[in-house]
Amino acid sequence: MLVSILHRMTGAALTFAGLAILVWWLMAIAGGADAYADFSKAAQHPIGLIVLIGLTWAFFQHLLSGVRHLVMDSGAGFELDTNKRFAVLTLAGSLFLTLLVWMPNLGAIR
Amino acid sequence: MSLGESATPLGKVEGLGSANHGGGHWLSERVSSAALLLLGAWLIASLLFLPSLDQATFAEWLAAPSGAVPMALLVITAFKHGLDGMKVVVDDYVHDEGNRFALNTLLLFLAIGGASLALFALGRIAFGGTA
């Protein structure tokens, strides 16, 4: 239940916030070093970092619960214990992958 | 009209209204999800392996075909998948047909506009503009 709702929420966050930031980032890169300074400043700001880390988590959570939905589309994984275990695994997996990506790279954005 | 169990499959669905190409949309959402699995993994792996996360490094990375082409595919697929997904949410929660059409149209314009901006930026990085 929770994982199913999270799939929609993370999907909406990735679509609106994620794609807006992707467009902003590409436009900033295209604008040259000076134009990029604004984006860079926002990305290094604590709030900007929280947004980027949050979107990374949303990406992994949406990816893993999306794979879960693909498996369920095939008709598999509807037994209660299997279904629940898979749902919990997506939560643990997204958290683990987010930490894996960000822990060594917190100060890497320039 | 009801013939119960004796009706043919066609007879059972006739008169229930248009299918509105729901099947094609359902499949498009899943095919684009598979593509995004690969392209998303590519993006994160690329960012992790770039020597530095600054403008010059990004520009050099995205000017080469090995960076520009997957990024263009990612942009197109992500906007398509996001649009497909938001349409499901709108269709689920917005019950007035007029509002639903208006919202879906607005989302379509936003998606095409956003994707075009991103592709323009990629073109500028790859083919050189003022930068």
PDB file of C-alpha atoms in Angstrom, chain A residues 12-91:
ATOM      1  CA  ALA A  12       5.243  13.079  -9.782  1.00  0.00           C
ATOM      2  CA  ALA A  13       8.281  14.533  -7.974  1.00  0.00           C
ATOM      3  CA  LEU A  14      10.647  13.193 -10.633  1.00  0.00           C
ATOM      4  CA  THR A  15       8.432  14.518 -13.431  1.00  0.00           C
ATOM      5  CA  PHE A  16       7.977  18.039 -12.096  1.00  0.00           C
ATOM      6  CA  ALA A  17      11.014  18.787  -9.917  1.00  0.00           C
ATOM      7  CA  GLY A  18      13.357  16.291 -11.566  1.00  0.00           C
ATOM      8  CA  LEU A  19      12.724  17.252 -15.179  1.00  0.00           C
ATOM      9  CA  ALA A  20      12.665  20.982 -14.365  1.00  0.00           C
ATOM     10  CA  ILE A  21      16.100  20.675 -12.757  1.00  0.00           C
ATOM     11  CA  LEU A  22      17.363  18.531 -15.653  1.00  0.00           C
ATOM     12  CA  VAL A  23      16.328  21.253 -18.150  1.00  0.00           C
ATOM     13  CA  TRP A  24      17.778  24.010 -15.947  1.00  0.00           C
ATOM     14  CA  TRP A  25      21.059  22.077 -15.576  1.00  0.00           C
ATOM     15  CA  LEU A  26      21.432  21.475 -19.351  1.00  0.00           C
ATOM     16  CA  MET A  27      20.561  25.111 -20.155  1.00  0.00           C
ATOM     17  CA  ALA A  28      23.130  26.247 -17.565  1.00  0.00           C
ATOM     18  CA  ILE A  29      25.838  24.030 -19.063  1.00  0.00           C
ATOM     19  CA  ALA A  30      24.970  25.348 -22.551  1.00  0.00           C
ATOM     20  CA  GLY A  31      25.169  28.937 -21.289  1.00  0.00           C
ATOM     21  CA  GLY A  32      28.852  28.696 -20.393  1.00  0.00           C
ATOM     22  CA  ALA A  33      30.855  28.970 -17.173  1.00  0.00           C
ATOM     23  CA  ASP A  34      29.337  32.288 -16.040  1.00  0.00           C
ATOM     24  CA  ALA A  35      25.754  31.186 -16.617  1.00  0.00           C
ATOM     25  CA  TYR A  36      26.522  27.952 -14.787  1.00  0.00           C
ATOM     26  CA  ALA A  37      27.516  29.810 -11.602  1.00  0.00           C
ATOM     27  CA  ASP A  38      23.856  30.358 -10.627  1.00  0.00           C
ATOM     28  CA  PHE A  39      23.013  26.686 -10.979  1.00  0.00           C
ATOM     29  CA  SER A  40      26.186  25.694  -9.167  1.00  0.00           C
ATOM     30  CA  LYS A  41      25.415  27.993  -6.255  1.00  0.00           C
ATOM     31  CA  ALA A  42      21.907  26.559  -5.903  1.00  0.00           C
ATOM     32  CA  ALA A  43      23.169  22.965  -6.177  1.00  0.00           C
ATOM     33  CA  GLN A  44      25.750  23.486  -3.418  1.00  0.00           C
ATOM     34  CA  HIS A  45      23.297  25.222  -1.094  1.00  0.00           C
ATOM     35  CA  PRO A  46      22.060  22.931   1.733  1.00  0.00           C
ATOM     36  CA  ILE A  47      18.484  23.151   0.408  1.00  0.00           C
ATOM     37  CA  GLY A  48      19.674  22.383  -3.114  1.00  0.00           C
ATOM     38  CA  LEU A  49      21.629  19.379  -1.845  1.00  0.00           C
ATOM     39  CA  ILE A  50      18.586  18.107   0.055  1.00  0.00           C
ATOM     40  CA  VAL A  51      16.507  18.416  -3.144  1.00  0.00           C
ATOM     41  CA  LEU A  52      19.132  16.564  -5.216  1.00  0.00           C
ATOM     42  CA  ILE A  53      19.554  13.818  -2.612  1.00  0.00           C
ATOM     43  CA  GLY A  54      15.762  13.578  -2.294  1.00  0.00           C
ATOM     44  CA  LEU A  55      15.386  13.228  -6.065  1.00  0.00           C
ATOM     45  CA  THR A  56      18.114  10.566  -6.130  1.00  0.00           C
ATOM     46  CA  TRP A  57      16.162   8.614  -3.514  1.00  0.00           C
ATOM     47  CA  ALA A  58      12.916   9.207  -5.463  1.00  0.00           C
ATOM     48  CA  PHE A  59      14.606   7.887  -8.619  1.00  0.00           C
ATOM     49  CA  PHE A  60      15.800   4.672  -6.956  1.00  0.00           C
ATOM     50  CA  GLN A  61      12.508   4.144  -5.095  1.00  0.00           C
ATOM     51  CA  HIS A  62      10.502   4.675  -8.311  1.00  0.00           C
ATOM     52  CA  LEU A  63      12.887   2.414 -10.253  1.00  0.00           C
ATOM     53  CA  LEU A  64      12.668  -0.447  -7.740  1.00  0.00           C
ATOM     54  CA  SER A  65       8.899  -0.220  -7.200  1.00  0.00           C
ATOM     55  CA  GLY A  66       8.569   0.088 -10.993  1.00  0.00           C
ATOM     56  CA  VAL A  67      10.418  -3.214 -11.428  1.00  0.00           C
ATOM     57  CA  ARG A  68       8.087  -4.654  -8.764  1.00  0.00           C
ATOM     58  CA  HIS A  69       5.100  -3.489 -10.814  1.00  0.00           C
ATOM     59  CA  LEU A  70       6.568  -5.038 -13.969  1.00  0.00           C
ATOM     60  CA  VAL A  71       6.925  -8.369 -12.139  1.00  0.00           C
ATOM     61  CA  MET A  72       3.343  -8.079 -10.892  1.00  0.00           C
ATOM     62  CA  ASP A  73       2.162  -7.218 -14.436  1.00  0.00           C
ATOM     63  CA  SER A  74       3.420 -10.669 -15.384  1.00  0.00           C
ATOM     64  CA  GLY A  75       1.068 -12.157 -12.798  1.00  0.00           C
ATOM     65  CA  ALA A  76       3.815 -13.141 -10.358  1.00  0.00           C
ATOM     66  CA  GLY A  77       4.436 -12.052  -6.771  1.00  0.00           C
ATOM     67  CA  PHE A  78       0.849 -11.703  -5.553  1.00  0.00           C
ATOM     68  CA  GLU A  79       1.242 -14.098  -2.585  1.00  0.00           C
ATOM     69  CA  LEU A  80       0.932 -11.971   0.544  1.00  0.00           C
ATOM     70  CA  ASP A  81       4.333 -12.737   2.090  1.00  0.00           C
ATOM     71  CA  THR A  82       6.227 -12.500  -1.231  1.00  0.00           C
ATOM     72  CA  ASN A  83       4.444  -9.273  -2.084  1.00  0.00           C
ATOM     73  CA  LYS A  84       5.233  -7.718   1.272  1.00  0.00           C
ATOM     74  CA  ARG A  85       8.884  -8.826   1.214  1.00  0.00           C
ATOM     75  CA  PHE A  86       9.324  -7.320  -2.269  1.00  0.00           C
ATOM     76  CA  ALA A  87       7.734  -4.036  -1.124  1.00  0.00           C
ATOM     77  CA  VAL A  88      10.035  -3.780   1.918  1.00  0.00           C
ATOM     78  CA  LEU A  89      13.027  -4.621  -0.275  1.00  0.00           C
ATOM     79  CA  THR A  90      12.310  -1.611  -2.528  1.00  0.00           C
ATOM     80  CA  LEU A  91      12.410   0.678   0.545  1.00  0.00           C
TER      81      LEU A  91
END
